[in-house]
Tab-separated table of C-alpha atoms in Angstrom:
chain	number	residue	atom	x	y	z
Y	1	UNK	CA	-60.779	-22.187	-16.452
Y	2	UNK	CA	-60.680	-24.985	-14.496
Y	3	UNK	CA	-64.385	-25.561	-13.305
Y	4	UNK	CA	-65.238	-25.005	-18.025
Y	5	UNK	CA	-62.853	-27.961	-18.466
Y	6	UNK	CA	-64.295	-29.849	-15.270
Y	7	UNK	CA	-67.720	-29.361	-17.048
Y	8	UNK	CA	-67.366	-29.389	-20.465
Y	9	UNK	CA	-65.313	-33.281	-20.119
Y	10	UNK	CA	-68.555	-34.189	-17.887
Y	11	UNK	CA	-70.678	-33.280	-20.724
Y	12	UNK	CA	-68.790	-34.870	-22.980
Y	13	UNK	CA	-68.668	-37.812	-21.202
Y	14	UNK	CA	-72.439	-37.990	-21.158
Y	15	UNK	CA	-72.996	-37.257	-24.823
Y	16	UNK	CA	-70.077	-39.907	-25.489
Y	17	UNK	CA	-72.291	-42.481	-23.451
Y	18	UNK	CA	-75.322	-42.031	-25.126
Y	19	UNK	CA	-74.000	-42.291	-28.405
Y	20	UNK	CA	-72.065	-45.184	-27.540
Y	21	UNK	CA	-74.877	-47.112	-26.123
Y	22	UNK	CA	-76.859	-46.632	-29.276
Y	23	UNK	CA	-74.096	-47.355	-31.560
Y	24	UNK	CA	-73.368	-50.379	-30.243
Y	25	UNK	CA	-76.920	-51.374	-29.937
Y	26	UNK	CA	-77.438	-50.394	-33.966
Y	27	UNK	CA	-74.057	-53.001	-34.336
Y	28	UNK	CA	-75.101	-55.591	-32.813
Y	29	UNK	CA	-78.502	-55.658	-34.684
Y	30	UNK	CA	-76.437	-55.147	-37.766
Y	31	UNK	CA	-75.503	-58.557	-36.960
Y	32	UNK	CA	-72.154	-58.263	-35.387
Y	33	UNK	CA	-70.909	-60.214	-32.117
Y	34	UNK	CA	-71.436	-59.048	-28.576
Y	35	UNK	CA	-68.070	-59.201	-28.410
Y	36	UNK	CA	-67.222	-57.096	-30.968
Y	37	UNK	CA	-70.072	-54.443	-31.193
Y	38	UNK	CA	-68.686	-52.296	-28.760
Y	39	UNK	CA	-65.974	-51.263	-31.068
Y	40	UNK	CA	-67.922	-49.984	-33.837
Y	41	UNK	CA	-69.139	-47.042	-31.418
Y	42	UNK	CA	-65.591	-46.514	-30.272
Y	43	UNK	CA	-64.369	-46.515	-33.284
Y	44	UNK	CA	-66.824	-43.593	-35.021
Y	45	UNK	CA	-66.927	-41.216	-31.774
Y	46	UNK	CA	-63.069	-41.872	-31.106
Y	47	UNK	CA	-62.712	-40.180	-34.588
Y	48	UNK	CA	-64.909	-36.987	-33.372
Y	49	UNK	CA	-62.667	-37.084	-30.416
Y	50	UNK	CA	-58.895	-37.251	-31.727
Y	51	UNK	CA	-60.124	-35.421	-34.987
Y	52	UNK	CA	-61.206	-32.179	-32.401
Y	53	UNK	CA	-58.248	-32.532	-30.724
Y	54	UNK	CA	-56.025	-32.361	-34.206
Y	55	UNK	CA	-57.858	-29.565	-35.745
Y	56	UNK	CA	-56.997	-27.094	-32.275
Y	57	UNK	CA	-53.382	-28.405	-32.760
Y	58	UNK	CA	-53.122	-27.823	-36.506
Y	59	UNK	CA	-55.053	-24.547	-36.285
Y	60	UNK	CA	-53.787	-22.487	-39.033
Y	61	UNK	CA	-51.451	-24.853	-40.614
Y	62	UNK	CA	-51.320	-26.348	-44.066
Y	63	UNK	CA	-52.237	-30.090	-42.864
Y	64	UNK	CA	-55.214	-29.024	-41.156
Y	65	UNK	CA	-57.913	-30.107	-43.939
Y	66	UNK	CA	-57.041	-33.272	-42.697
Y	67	UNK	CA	-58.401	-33.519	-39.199
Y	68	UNK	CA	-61.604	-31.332	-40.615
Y	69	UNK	CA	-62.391	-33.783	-43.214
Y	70	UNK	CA	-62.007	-36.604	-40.677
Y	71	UNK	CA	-64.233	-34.589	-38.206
Y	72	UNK	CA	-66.942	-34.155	-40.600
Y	73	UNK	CA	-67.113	-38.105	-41.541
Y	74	UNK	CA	-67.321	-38.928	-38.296
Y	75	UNK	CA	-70.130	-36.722	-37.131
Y	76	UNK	CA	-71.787	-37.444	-39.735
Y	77	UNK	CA	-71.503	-41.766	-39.242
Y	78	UNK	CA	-72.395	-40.876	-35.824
Y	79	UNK	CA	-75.297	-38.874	-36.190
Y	80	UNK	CA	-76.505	-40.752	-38.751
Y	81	UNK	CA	-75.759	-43.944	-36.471
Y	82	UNK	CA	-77.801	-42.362	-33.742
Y	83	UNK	CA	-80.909	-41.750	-35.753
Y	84	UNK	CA	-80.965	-44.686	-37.757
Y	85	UNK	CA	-80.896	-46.278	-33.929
Y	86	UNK	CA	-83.904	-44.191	-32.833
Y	87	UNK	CA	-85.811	-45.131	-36.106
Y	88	UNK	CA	-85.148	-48.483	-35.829
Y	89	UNK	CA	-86.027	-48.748	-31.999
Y	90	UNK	CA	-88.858	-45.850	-31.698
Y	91	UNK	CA	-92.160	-47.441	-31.265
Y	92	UNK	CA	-95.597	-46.660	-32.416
Y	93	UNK	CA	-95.959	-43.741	-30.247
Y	94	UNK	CA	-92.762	-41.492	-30.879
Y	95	UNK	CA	-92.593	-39.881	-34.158
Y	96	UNK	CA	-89.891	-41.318	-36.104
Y	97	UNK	CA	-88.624	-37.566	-36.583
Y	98	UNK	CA	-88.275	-36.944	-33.175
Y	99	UNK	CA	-86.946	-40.123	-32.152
Y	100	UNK	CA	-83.981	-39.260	-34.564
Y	101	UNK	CA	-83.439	-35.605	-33.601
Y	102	UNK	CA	-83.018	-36.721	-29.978
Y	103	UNK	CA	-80.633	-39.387	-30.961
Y	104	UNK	CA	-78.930	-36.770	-33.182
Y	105	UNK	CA	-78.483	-34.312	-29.688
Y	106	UNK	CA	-75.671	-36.724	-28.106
Y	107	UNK	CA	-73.144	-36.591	-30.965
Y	108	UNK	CA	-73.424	-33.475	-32.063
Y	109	UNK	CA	-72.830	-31.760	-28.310
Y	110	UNK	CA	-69.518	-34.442	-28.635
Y	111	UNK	CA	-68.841	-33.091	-31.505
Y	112	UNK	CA	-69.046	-29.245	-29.698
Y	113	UNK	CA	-67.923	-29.864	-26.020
Y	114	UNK	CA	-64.687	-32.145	-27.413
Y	115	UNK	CA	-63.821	-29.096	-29.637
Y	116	UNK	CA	-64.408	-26.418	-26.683
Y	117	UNK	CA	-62.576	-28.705	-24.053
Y	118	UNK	CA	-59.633	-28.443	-26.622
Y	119	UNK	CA	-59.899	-24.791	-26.849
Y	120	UNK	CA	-59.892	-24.449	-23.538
Y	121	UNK	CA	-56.978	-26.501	-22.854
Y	122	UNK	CA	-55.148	-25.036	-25.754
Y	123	UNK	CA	-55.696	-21.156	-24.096
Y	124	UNK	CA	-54.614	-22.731	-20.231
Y	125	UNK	CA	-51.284	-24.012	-21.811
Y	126	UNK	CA	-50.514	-20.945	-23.815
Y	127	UNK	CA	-51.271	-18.763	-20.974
Y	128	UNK	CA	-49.067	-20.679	-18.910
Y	129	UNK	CA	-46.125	-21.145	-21.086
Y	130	UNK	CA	-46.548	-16.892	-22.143
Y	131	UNK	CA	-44.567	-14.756	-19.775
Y	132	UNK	CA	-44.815	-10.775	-19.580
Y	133	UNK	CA	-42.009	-8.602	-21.286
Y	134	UNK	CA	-39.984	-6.851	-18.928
Y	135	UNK	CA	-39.925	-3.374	-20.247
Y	136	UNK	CA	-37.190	-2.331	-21.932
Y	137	UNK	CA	-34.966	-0.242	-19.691
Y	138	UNK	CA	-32.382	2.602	-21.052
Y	139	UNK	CA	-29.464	3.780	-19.402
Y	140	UNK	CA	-28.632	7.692	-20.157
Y	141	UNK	CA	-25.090	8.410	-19.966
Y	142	UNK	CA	-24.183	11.841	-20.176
Y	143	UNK	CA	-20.552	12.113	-21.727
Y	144	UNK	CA	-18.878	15.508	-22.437
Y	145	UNK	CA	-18.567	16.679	-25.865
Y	146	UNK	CA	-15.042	16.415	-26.888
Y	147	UNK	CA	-13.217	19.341	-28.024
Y	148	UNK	CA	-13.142	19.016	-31.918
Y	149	UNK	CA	-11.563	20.888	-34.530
Y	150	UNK	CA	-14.217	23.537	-34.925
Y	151	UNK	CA	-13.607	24.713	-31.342
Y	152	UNK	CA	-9.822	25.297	-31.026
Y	153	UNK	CA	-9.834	26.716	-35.078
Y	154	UNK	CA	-10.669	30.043	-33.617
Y	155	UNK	CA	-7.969	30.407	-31.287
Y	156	UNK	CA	-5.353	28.659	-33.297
Y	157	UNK	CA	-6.281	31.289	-35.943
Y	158	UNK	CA	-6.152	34.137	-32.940
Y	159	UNK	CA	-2.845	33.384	-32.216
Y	160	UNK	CA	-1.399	32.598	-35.652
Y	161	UNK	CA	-2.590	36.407	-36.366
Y	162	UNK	CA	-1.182	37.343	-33.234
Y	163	UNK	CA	2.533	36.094	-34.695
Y	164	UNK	CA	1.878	37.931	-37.682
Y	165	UNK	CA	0.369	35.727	-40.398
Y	166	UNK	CA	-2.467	37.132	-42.871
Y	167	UNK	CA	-5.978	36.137	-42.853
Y	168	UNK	CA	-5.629	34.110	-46.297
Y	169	UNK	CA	-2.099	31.993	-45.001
Y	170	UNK	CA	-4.230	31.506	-42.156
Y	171	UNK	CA	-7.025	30.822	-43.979
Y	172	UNK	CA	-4.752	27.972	-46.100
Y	173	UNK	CA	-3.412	26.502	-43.252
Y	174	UNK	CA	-6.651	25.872	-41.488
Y	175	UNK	CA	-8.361	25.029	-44.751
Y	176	UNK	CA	-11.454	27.675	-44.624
Y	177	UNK	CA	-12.794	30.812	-46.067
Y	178	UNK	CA	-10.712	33.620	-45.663
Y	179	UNK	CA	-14.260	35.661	-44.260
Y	180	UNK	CA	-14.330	32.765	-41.990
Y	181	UNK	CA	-10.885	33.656	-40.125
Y	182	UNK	CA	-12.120	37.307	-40.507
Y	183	UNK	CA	-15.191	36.720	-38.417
Y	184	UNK	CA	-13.327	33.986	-35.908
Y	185	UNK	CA	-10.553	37.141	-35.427
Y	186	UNK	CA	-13.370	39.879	-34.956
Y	187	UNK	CA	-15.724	37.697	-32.460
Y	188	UNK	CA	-12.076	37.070	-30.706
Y	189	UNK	CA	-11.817	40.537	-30.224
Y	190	UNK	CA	-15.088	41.114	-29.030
Y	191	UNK	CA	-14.931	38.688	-26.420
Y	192	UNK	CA	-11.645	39.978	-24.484
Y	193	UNK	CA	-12.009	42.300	-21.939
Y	194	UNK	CA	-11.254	45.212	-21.804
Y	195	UNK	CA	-8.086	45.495	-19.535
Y	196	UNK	CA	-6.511	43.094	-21.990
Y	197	UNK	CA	-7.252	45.205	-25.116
Y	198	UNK	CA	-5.808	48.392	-23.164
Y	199	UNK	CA	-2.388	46.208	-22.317
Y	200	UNK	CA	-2.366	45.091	-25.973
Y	201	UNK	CA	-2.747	48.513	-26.891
């Protein structure tokens, strides 16, 4: 990541110095001042430049037809600039069209190495500021089931038979099915042994 940013703000420094040269050349045989022809060039590639930089930013958002519109105008000045500059200049034995497509070359890689230096810088500072997710961890407590009402029904209804009451006041009283204390009262009886049945007996 490093050694892309390294090289792509080299390049761009390049391209930005070529088109600047030529700019500024084209301004001051457009008849402005020594003195003041060096802005022109600063002023139409500084647009490529910031306007790059805004559309990676406002990736995505509702504003960002702005800083494309802005873009566009000011590669197109610039190129346009460039080749006007190489037309102007070129002499008898360059082409005029090739003259202008290799004055076109320096602000259109601007144009692409400002906008991949800002992608690049974008991903380094998201990957920085992201951080991995722990994974979630669970903690499995086993608890024993508490005795509920379902449990101790059968033996309450084993011993309220055993002091005499009938299946349906039992049945009342616990508020089920009289077949319900039936079956409790028979699986009761199943399940005691058989020394106890022989003492009840």
């Amino acid at each position: 990541m490093f050694t892309a940013v390294v090289g792509t703000v080299f390049i761009a420094a390049g391209a930005f110095w070529l088109s600047f040269t030529s700019l500024a050349d084209l301004a001051r045989r457009s008849g402005l001042g020594a003195e003041q022809a060096w802005a022109w060039p600063l002023i139409v590639d500084g647009i490529i430049v910031v306007a790059t930089v805004a559309v990676v930013v406002l990736a995505g958002s509702r504003g960002a037809w702005y800083p494309w519109a802005l873009l566009f105008a000011g590669a197109l000045i610039s190129v346009t600039g460039n080749a006007l500059h190489a037309i102007v200049t070129a002499n008898s034995e360059v082409p005029l069209v090739l003259a202008a497509a290799v004055a076109a070359v320096p602000p259109l890689v601007l144009l692409a190495i400002t906008h991949l230096t800002s992608v690049l810088a974008h991903h380094a500072t998201v990957s920085a500021v992201a951080e991995p997710v722990p994974p979630l961890q669970y903690e499995v407590v086993v608890t024993e089931a508490p005795t509920t009402a379902l449990t101790a029904e059968p033996g309450t209804a084993a011993e309220l038979s055993a002091s005499g009451w009938s299946n349906r006041a039992i049945a009342q009283h616990l508020g089920v099915h009289p077949s319900t204390v039936g079956r409790w009262l028979r699986d009761r009886v199943g399940t005691v042994p058989q020394e106890e049945l022989a003492e009840g007996s």
